[in-house]
Amino acid sequence: VCEIMDEVMRKSHEAREKLLRLGIFRQVEVLIDTCQGDDALPNGLDVTFEVTELRRLTGSYNTMVGNNEGSMVLGLKFPNLFGRAEKVTFQFSYGTKETSYGLSFFKPQPGNFERNFSVNLYKVTGQFPWSSLRETDRGISTELNFPIWKTNHTLKWEGVWRELGCLARTASFSVREESGHSLKSSLSHAMVIDSRNSTILPKRGALLKINQELAGYTGGDMRFLKEDFEFQLNKQLLWDLVFSASLWGGMLVPIGDKPSSIADRFYLGGPTSVRGFSMYSIGPQNEGDYLGGDAYWAGGLHLYTPLPFRPGRGGFGDLFRTHFFLNAGNLCNLNYGGGPRAHLQKLAEYIRWSYGAGIVLRLGNIARLELNYCFPMGVQSGDRICDGVQFGAGIRFL
Amino acid sequence: MPPLHPTQVLPGCSAVPALPTGPAAQKRPEALPPLSLLPPDPAEPDPRPRPRPRRARRPAAPTRPAGERARPRAPPRAPPRAAGRRSRGGAGPGCSRPRGAASVPARALRPPGPARPPQRGRAMSLVAEAFMNQLAAAEPWPENAALYQQLKEDQILLSDNASSLAVQAFLQMCNLPVRVVCRANAEYMSPSGKVPFIHVGNQVVSELGPIVQFVKAKGHSLSDGLDEVQKAEMKAYMELVNNMLLTAELYLQWCDDVTVEEITHPRYGSPYPWPLNRILAYQKQWEIRRKMKAIGWAGKSLEQVLEDVDQCCQALSQRLGTQPYFFNKQPTELDALVFGHLFTILTTQLTTDELSEKVKNYGNLTAFCRRIEQQYFEGHDKDNSGTAAPRSAKRSLLR
């Protein structure tokens, strides 16, 4: 009887988790009781789920103040539009410099939340001072997610009207040449295998993400094939030490004779990738504006330890870790007429690397803050470095 | 018939200070056009017209997180992220969207990156920019100067072609070599949003007025031989051409429905795929029509516009008389500008011939165009693939 009871409790807990994950209930309570009533089975159990639904329409209003920009963000959400956990979200951000908005519709397959489908409509603007570039994207994308065995796949079609412009009058001519409008229509596929126990500061497990994008065969005037992958391995050593290794890489191959666009290329450097260098400030550049590259790789080795002397143990102190890191990476263009062997050779020479130590703060299960002291090495002329203390915040770190 | 003065043709041009008397002054009691109509100084190029008002873009003081090395360009701090958002759009490696939730693409609502911090003279005040221009002016004209315009065969429109030809004529008259490069996105590359623009050394200058000033700073000038009175007159006539001929060309291209549908929309959107070609063409049309409304041309009919063109040509014809150039012996920028517009009007096939007929009525203007074409462009036909080649044959802008 005890085993059956355990089994029931475990399964009802799983069911509760699944219901909560739908995102339509404010809370779910489970009551397990012996069967009662006229049609009660002998030794039967009644499992009752008491749920409180979220409101039909919720709204949010935030103001954000960043560096030299303030913005107001308005959000509206229908958490359960047609009764089967369809979600419609509208977000609008009005800032002193730029305005963005997005409308999104999400529908999971009933009974199988892992399989879902979403349609997004958006207008996004971004300013990239490292390239003196301003980008405005207006687009629509449809996405299908489904699991296959242990992997998670995403198929997506995206159509984007992209407008590039110079951020300042002193932008370099290479960036000026990229200004204008273009239309990208691309199909992409991503595969994720994630066996880590946590997204931020995992203690064990591995992550493999492979992403490919083919643009141009469904319309538009951008034609390329883009591949990139991300790999991470974590292992816990003795005494709460965690060793982590990660490797990123990617390649962009333009199809046809049009060269790749600055908005599609890869960028390297900064507190979230190769530490010790300024944000996206490695690689080909023209008059101080970084143009990105067609191929890159980056790797990191980390050792995470708890804070020395473990202050605040069991509470706030557990959010902090110290880490020692070694990062390396390289970025280059592929348009100089060599073959694959020459590409590999080019990626292997002039490697930028850095080492250092710092403190990591974990924010919920989504983001992390880092404060590091870095020693950049292998610096090439044209790179911009940030040796000494560097601060970083983000959700995806090398 | 008394000669028409620009101020009589231009509506609303009034309250100008009197000229000093002199042999040329007897013809015109009124005088200088208002200072605001003068070509702008290259240190302050025209801001690109924007659909909504923008605050002045002054890069802010650099933010320096403690310990970052004091390099000239202080890197911006990585902006703090809202939950689930990412720092950089698709160009960065990979993309992670919060799974499951109906999410706007992650880069939608990140707090936008910080404004560009100043470094190495990037946050230039106007004074500093003028100083840099002066320094650049000291350099000689390089061999690889380039003039950018839209694609010649398929894309360029009447008004842009006229402006581009005017600049090419001016540079030919100054004997400065320039090669013409055709790019589909020339209009967006230009710092002011108008074609043509020239790329000389490190400088990018757009539109005839600033280019004239720029070339003058380098020591070449066509109007040095003119006295003050003549210079004022030249500026007035240039304003006449800009306000009358150019506006009439824009009106015909964008506000006359037949021309819009048959010529302008197909040409303007030709380098872009569907649906972008339609969107951009409609966007530009909306912008031009708004401008026309602002200057009061929206209510005009085609006949009225052609009448204005006729008056303008009459004024030019009377000023030209029997002289070879507007200021007798030597060509000036006015000659280049008039040539650019008139030649383009004469050699462009539109839906009707009315516009070119108006110009053909004045024999001395057509002779003037032919003279300049023979003198400055014919000799260079063989070694160009890029000059606008204003050859004799009627070039058709019809698709």
Coordinates of C-alpha atoms in Angstrom, one line a residue, chain A:
Chain A
V1 CA 0.0 0.0 0.0
C2 CA 2.9 2.4 0.8
E3 CA 4.3 1.8 -2.6
I4 CA 1.1 2.5 -4.3
M5 CA 0.7 5.7 -2.3
D6 CA 4.2 6.8 -3.2
E7 CA 3.4 6.1 -6.9
V8 CA 0.2 8.1 -6.7
M9 CA 1.9 11.0 -5.0
R10 CA 4.7 11.0 -7.5
K11 CA 2.5 10.9 -10.5
S12 CA 0.1 13.5 -9.2
H13 CA 3.1 15.7 -8.5
E14 CA 4.2 15.3 -12.1
A15 CA 0.7 16.1 -13.3
R16 CA 0.7 19.2 -11.2
E17 CA 4.0 20.3 -12.7
K18 CA 2.6 19.8 -16.2
L19 CA -0.5 21.8 -15.4
L20 CA 1.6 24.6 -14.0
R21 CA 3.8 24.6 -17.1
L22 CA 0.9 25.4 -19.3
G23 CA 1.0 28.8 -17.8
I24 CA -2.7 29.2 -17.4
F25 CA -3.2 28.5 -13.8
R26 CA -2.4 30.6 -10.9
Q27 CA -2.1 27.7 -8.6
V28 CA -2.8 24.0 -8.6
E29 CA -3.5 21.9 -5.5
V30 CA -3.7 18.2 -5.3
L31 CA -5.9 16.4 -2.9
I32 CA -5.6 12.7 -2.5
D33 CA -8.3 10.9 -0.4
T34 CA -9.8 7.6 -0.2
C35 CA -12.7 6.9 -2.5
Q36 CA -16.0 7.9 -1.2
G37 CA -19.4 7.9 -2.6
D38 CA -21.7 5.3 -4.2
D39 CA -19.4 4.2 -7.0
A40 CA -16.3 4.1 -4.8
L41 CA -13.8 1.3 -5.5
P42 CA -12.5 -0.6 -2.6
N43 CA -9.0 0.6 -1.7
G44 CA -9.5 3.3 -4.3
L45 CA -8.1 6.8 -4.1
D46 CA -9.6 10.0 -5.3
V47 CA -7.1 12.5 -6.7
T48 CA -8.6 15.9 -7.1
F49 CA -6.8 18.8 -8.7
E50 CA -8.1 22.2 -7.6
V51 CA -7.0 24.9 -9.9
T52 CA -7.3 28.7 -9.9
E53 CA -7.1 30.1 -13.3
L54 CA -5.3 33.3 -14.3
R55 CA -7.3 36.3 -15.4
R56 CA -8.4 36.3 -19.0
L57 CA -6.3 39.4 -19.8
T58 CA -3.3 40.6 -17.9
G59 CA -1.3 43.7 -18.5
S60 CA 2.0 45.0 -17.4
Y61 CA 3.7 48.3 -17.5
N62 CA 7.4 48.8 -16.9
T63 CA 9.8 51.6 -17.4
M64 CA 13.4 50.8 -18.2
V65 CA 16.3 53.1 -17.9
G66 CA 19.6 52.1 -19.6
N67 CA 22.6 54.0 -20.7
N68 CA 21.4 57.2 -22.2
E69 CA 18.0 55.8 -23.0
G70 CA 14.8 55.5 -21.2
S71 CA 11.8 53.5 -22.4
M72 CA 8.4 52.5 -21.4
V73 CA 7.3 48.9 -22.0
L74 CA 3.7 48.0 -22.1
G75 CA 2.6 44.3 -22.2
L76 CA -0.7 42.6 -22.7
K77 CA -1.3 38.9 -22.4
F78 CA -4.2 36.5 -23.0
P79 CA -2.9 33.4 -21.2
N80 CA -5.6 31.1 -22.4
L81 CA -7.3 32.5 -25.4
F82 CA -9.4 29.7 -26.8
G83 CA -9.3 27.4 -23.9
R84 CA -6.4 25.1 -24.8
A85 CA -3.5 27.2 -23.4
E86 CA -3.1 29.3 -26.5
K87 CA -1.3 32.4 -25.5
V88 CA -1.4 35.8 -27.2
T89 CA 1.1 38.4 -26.1
F90 CA 1.6 41.9 -27.2
Q91 CA 4.5 44.0 -26.1
F92 CA 5.2 47.6 -27.0
S93 CA 8.3 49.5 -26.0
Y94 CA 8.5 53.2 -26.5
G95 CA 11.9 54.7 -25.9
T96 CA 13.6 58.0 -26.2
K97 CA 15.6 56.7 -29.1
E98 CA 13.7 53.7 -30.6
T99 CA 10.4 52.1 -30.6
S100 CA 9.7 48.3 -30.8
Y101 CA 6.7 46.2 -30.7
G102 CA 5.7 42.6 -31.1
L103 CA 2.7 40.4 -31.3
S104 CA 2.9 36.7 -30.6
F105 CA 0.6 33.7 -30.7
F106 CA 1.6 30.5 -29.1
K107 CA -0.3 27.2 -29.2
P108 CA 0.8 23.9 -27.6
Q109 CA -0.5 20.6 -28.7
P110 CA -3.2 19.6 -26.2
G111 CA -1.8 16.9 -24.0
N112 CA 1.7 17.4 -25.3
F113 CA 3.1 20.7 -24.2
E114 CA 6.5 20.0 -25.7
R115 CA 5.1 20.2 -29.2
N116 CA 4.0 23.7 -29.9
F117 CA 3.6 26.2 -32.6
S118 CA 4.0 30.0 -32.5
V119 CA 3.6 32.9 -34.8
N120 CA 5.4 36.2 -34.1
L121 CA 5.0 39.6 -35.7
Y122 CA 7.6 42.2 -34.6
K123 CA 9.4 45.4 -35.2
V124 CA 12.7 45.7 -33.4
T125 CA 15.3 48.4 -33.6
G126 CA 18.8 48.1 -32.3
Q127 CA 21.8 50.3 -32.1
F128 CA 25.2 48.7 -32.3
P129 CA 27.9 51.2 -31.4
W130 CA 30.8 48.8 -32.0
S131 CA 29.9 48.9 -35.7
S132 CA 28.3 52.3 -35.8
L133 CA 25.2 50.6 -37.1
R134 CA 21.6 51.0 -36.6
E135 CA 19.3 48.2 -37.6
T136 CA 15.5 48.1 -37.8
D137 CA 13.8 44.8 -38.4
R138 CA 10.2 44.3 -39.2
G139 CA 9.3 40.7 -39.6
I140 CA 7.1 37.7 -39.2
S141 CA 8.1 34.3 -38.1
T142 CA 6.5 31.0 -37.6
E143 CA 8.0 28.3 -35.4
L144 CA 7.3 24.7 -34.7
N145 CA 8.9 23.0 -31.7
F146 CA 8.8 19.2 -31.2
P147 CA 10.9 16.7 -29.2
I148 CA 12.3 13.6 -30.7
W149 CA 13.6 11.2 -28.2
K150 CA 16.0 13.2 -26.0
T151 CA 16.5 16.1 -28.4
N152 CA 14.4 19.1 -29.0
H153 CA 13.9 20.5 -32.5
T154 CA 12.7 23.8 -33.8
L155 CA 11.7 24.5 -37.4
K156 CA 11.2 28.1 -38.2
W157 CA 10.4 30.2 -41.2
E158 CA 11.2 33.9 -40.9
G159 CA 10.6 36.8 -43.2
V160 CA 12.3 40.0 -42.2
W161 CA 12.5 43.5 -43.8
R162 CA 15.8 44.8 -42.6
E163 CA 16.9 48.4 -42.7
L164 CA 20.4 49.2 -41.9
G165 CA 21.8 52.7 -41.3
C166 CA 24.8 54.5 -39.9
L167 CA 24.6 55.4 -36.3
A168 CA 26.8 58.5 -36.7
R169 CA 28.0 60.7 -39.4
T170 CA 31.5 59.4 -38.8
A171 CA 30.7 55.8 -39.5
S172 CA 33.3 54.1 -41.7
F173 CA 32.6 53.7 -45.4
S174 CA 32.3 50.0 -45.2
V175 CA 29.4 50.3 -42.9
R176 CA 27.9 53.1 -45.0
E177 CA 28.0 50.8 -48.0
E178 CA 25.8 48.3 -46.1
S179 CA 23.1 50.9 -45.4
G180 CA 19.7 50.3 -47.1
H181 CA 16.9 47.9 -47.2
S182 CA 16.9 44.1 -47.7
L183 CA 14.5 41.3 -47.4
K184 CA 15.5 38.0 -45.8
S185 CA 13.3 35.0 -46.0
S186 CA 14.9 32.0 -44.3
L187 CA 14.2 28.5 -43.1
S188 CA 16.0 27.4 -40.0
H189 CA 16.3 24.3 -37.9
A190 CA 17.7 24.1 -34.5
M191 CA 18.4 21.0 -32.4
V192 CA 19.1 21.1 -28.6
I193 CA 20.2 18.4 -26.3
D194 CA 20.3 19.6 -22.8
S195 CA 21.1 17.3 -19.9
R196 CA 22.3 19.9 -17.5
N197 CA 20.7 20.3 -14.1
S198 CA 20.4 24.0 -14.4
T199 CA 20.7 26.6 -17.2
I200 CA 22.8 29.0 -15.1
L201 CA 25.8 27.6 -13.3
P202 CA 25.1 23.9 -13.9
K203 CA 26.9 21.4 -11.8
R204 CA 26.7 18.5 -14.2
G205 CA 25.5 17.6 -17.6
A206 CA 26.1 18.7 -21.1
L207 CA 24.5 20.9 -23.7
L208 CA 24.7 20.7 -27.4
K209 CA 22.9 23.2 -29.7
I210 CA 23.2 23.0 -33.5
N211 CA 21.5 25.7 -35.6
Q212 CA 21.3 26.0 -39.3
E213 CA 19.7 28.6 -41.4
L214 CA 19.1 28.7 -45.1
A215 CA 18.0 32.0 -46.6
G216 CA 17.0 32.9 -50.1
Y217 CA 15.0 30.0 -51.4
T218 CA 11.7 31.2 -50.2
G219 CA 11.9 34.8 -51.5
G220 CA 13.9 37.8 -50.4
D221 CA 17.2 38.9 -51.7
M222 CA 19.6 37.6 -49.0
R223 CA 21.0 34.2 -49.9
F224 CA 23.2 32.3 -47.5
L225 CA 23.7 29.2 -45.5
K226 CA 24.6 29.7 -41.8
E227 CA 25.6 27.1 -39.4
D228 CA 26.5 27.4 -35.8
F229 CA 26.9 25.2 -32.8
E230 CA 27.3 25.5 -29.0
F231 CA 28.7 22.8 -26.8
Q232 CA 29.1 22.8 -23.0
L233 CA 30.2 20.2 -20.6
N234 CA 30.1 20.4 -16.8
K235 CA 31.6 18.1 -14.3
Q236 CA 31.6 18.3 -10.6
L237 CA 35.0 17.7 -9.0
L238 CA 35.6 17.2 -5.3
W239 CA 34.5 19.7 -2.7
D240 CA 31.9 21.7 -4.6
L241 CA 34.3 22.6 -7.4
V242 CA 32.8 22.5 -10.9
F243 CA 34.8 22.3 -14.0
S244 CA 33.1 23.5 -17.2
A245 CA 34.3 23.5 -20.8
S246 CA 32.5 25.2 -23.7
L247 CA 33.0 25.5 -27.4
W248 CA 31.2 27.7 -29.8
G249 CA 31.6 27.9 -33.6
G250 CA 29.9 29.0 -36.7
M251 CA 30.1 29.7 -40.4
L252 CA 28.2 31.8 -42.8
V253 CA 28.5 30.9 -46.5
P254 CA 26.9 33.4 -48.9
I255 CA 25.3 31.7 -51.9
G256 CA 25.6 33.5 -55.2
D257 CA 27.8 36.5 -55.8
K258 CA 26.3 38.9 -53.3
P259 CA 28.6 39.2 -50.2
S260 CA 27.3 38.6 -46.7
S261 CA 25.6 41.4 -44.9
I262 CA 27.0 42.9 -41.8
A263 CA 23.8 42.1 -39.9
D264 CA 24.2 38.3 -40.5
R265 CA 27.8 37.9 -39.7
F266 CA 29.3 36.7 -36.4
Y267 CA 30.9 38.8 -33.8
L268 CA 33.3 38.0 -31.1
G269 CA 34.5 39.5 -27.9
G270 CA 33.1 41.0 -24.8
P271 CA 32.1 40.1 -21.3
T272 CA 29.7 37.3 -22.6
S273 CA 32.2 35.8 -25.1
V274 CA 35.9 36.1 -25.1
R275 CA 36.4 38.1 -21.9
G276 CA 39.1 40.7 -21.7
F277 CA 38.1 42.3 -25.0
S278 CA 35.5 45.0 -25.6
M279 CA 32.1 44.1 -26.8
Y280 CA 32.2 42.5 -30.2
S281 CA 35.5 44.2 -30.8
I282 CA 37.6 41.4 -32.3
G283 CA 38.3 40.8 -35.9
P284 CA 37.9 42.6 -39.2
Q285 CA 37.3 46.3 -38.8
N286 CA 37.4 49.5 -40.7
E287 CA 38.2 52.8 -39.1
G288 CA 37.2 51.5 -35.7
D289 CA 33.9 49.9 -36.8
Y290 CA 33.8 46.2 -36.4
L291 CA 32.4 44.4 -39.4
G292 CA 32.1 40.9 -38.0
G293 CA 33.3 37.7 -39.7
D294 CA 32.0 34.8 -41.7
A295 CA 33.5 32.1 -39.5
Y296 CA 34.5 32.0 -35.9
W297 CA 35.2 29.7 -33.0
A298 CA 35.5 30.4 -29.3
G299 CA 36.2 28.1 -26.4
G300 CA 36.4 28.5 -22.7
L301 CA 37.5 26.5 -19.6
H302 CA 36.1 27.4 -16.3
L303 CA 36.6 26.4 -12.7
Y304 CA 33.8 27.4 -10.4
T305 CA 34.3 27.4 -6.7
P306 CA 32.2 28.8 -3.8
L307 CA 33.2 32.1 -2.4
P308 CA 36.3 32.0 -0.2
F309 CA 35.3 31.5 3.4
R310 CA 31.8 30.8 2.2
P311 CA 30.0 33.9 3.6
G312 CA 26.2 33.7 3.8
R313 CA 26.3 29.9 3.3
G314 CA 22.9 28.4 2.9
G315 CA 21.3 31.6 1.8
F316 CA 22.4 34.6 -0.2
G317 CA 26.0 33.5 -0.4
D318 CA 24.9 30.5 -2.5
L319 CA 24.1 32.7 -5.4
F320 CA 27.7 33.7 -5.8
R321 CA 30.5 31.7 -7.2
T322 CA 34.1 32.5 -7.9
H323 CA 35.4 31.4 -11.2
F324 CA 38.7 31.1 -12.9
F325 CA 38.6 31.1 -16.7
L326 CA 40.6 30.7 -19.8
N327 CA 38.9 31.9 -23.0
A328 CA 40.1 31.8 -26.6
G329 CA 38.6 32.5 -29.9
N330 CA 39.1 33.7 -33.5
L331 CA 37.1 35.3 -36.1
C332 CA 37.8 35.7 -39.8
N333 CA 36.3 36.2 -43.2
L334 CA 36.0 33.6 -45.9
N335 CA 36.0 35.7 -49.0
Y336 CA 39.7 35.7 -49.9
G337 CA 39.4 32.8 -52.3
G338 CA 41.0 30.0 -50.3
G339 CA 39.6 26.5 -49.8
P340 CA 38.5 24.8 -46.6
R341 CA 42.0 24.0 -45.6
A342 CA 43.0 27.6 -45.9
H343 CA 40.0 28.6 -43.8
L344 CA 41.0 26.3 -41.0
Q345 CA 44.5 27.6 -41.2
K346 CA 43.3 31.1 -41.0
L347 CA 41.1 30.4 -38.0
A348 CA 44.1 28.8 -36.3
E349 CA 46.5 31.6 -36.6
Y350 CA 46.3 34.8 -34.6
I351 CA 44.2 33.3 -31.8
R352 CA 43.0 35.7 -29.3
W353 CA 42.9 34.4 -25.8
S354 CA 42.6 35.6 -22.2
Y355 CA 42.6 34.4 -18.7
G356 CA 41.5 35.7 -15.3
A357 CA 39.2 35.3 -12.4
G358 CA 36.1 36.8 -11.1
I359 CA 32.8 36.5 -9.2
V360 CA 29.6 35.3 -10.7
L361 CA 26.1 36.1 -9.4
R362 CA 23.2 34.1 -10.5
L363 CA 19.9 35.8 -11.1
G364 CA 17.0 33.4 -10.8
N365 CA 17.5 30.7 -13.3
I366 CA 17.8 32.9 -16.3
A367 CA 20.6 35.4 -16.1
R368 CA 24.0 35.9 -14.5
L369 CA 26.2 38.8 -13.6
E370 CA 29.9 38.6 -13.7
L371 CA 32.7 40.8 -12.4
N372 CA 36.0 39.7 -13.7
Y373 CA 39.6 40.7 -13.8
C374 CA 41.0 39.7 -17.2
F375 CA 44.3 39.5 -18.9
P376 CA 43.8 39.6 -22.7
M377 CA 46.5 38.0 -24.8
G378 CA 47.1 37.4 -28.4
V379 CA 45.7 40.8 -29.2
Q380 CA 45.9 41.7 -32.9
S381 CA 46.1 45.2 -34.2
G382 CA 42.6 46.6 -34.5
D383 CA 41.1 44.7 -31.5
R384 CA 39.9 46.7 -28.7
I385 CA 40.7 45.2 -25.3
C386 CA 39.3 45.7 -21.8
D387 CA 42.0 44.5 -19.5
G388 CA 41.5 44.8 -15.9
V389 CA 38.0 44.7 -14.4
Q390 CA 35.2 43.9 -16.7
F391 CA 31.6 43.6 -15.9
G392 CA 29.1 41.5 -17.8
A393 CA 25.4 40.6 -17.6
G394 CA 23.5 38.2 -19.8
I395 CA 22.0 34.9 -20.3
R396 CA 24.5 33.2 -22.5
F397 CA 28.2 33.2 -21.6
L398 CA 31.1 31.5 -23.1

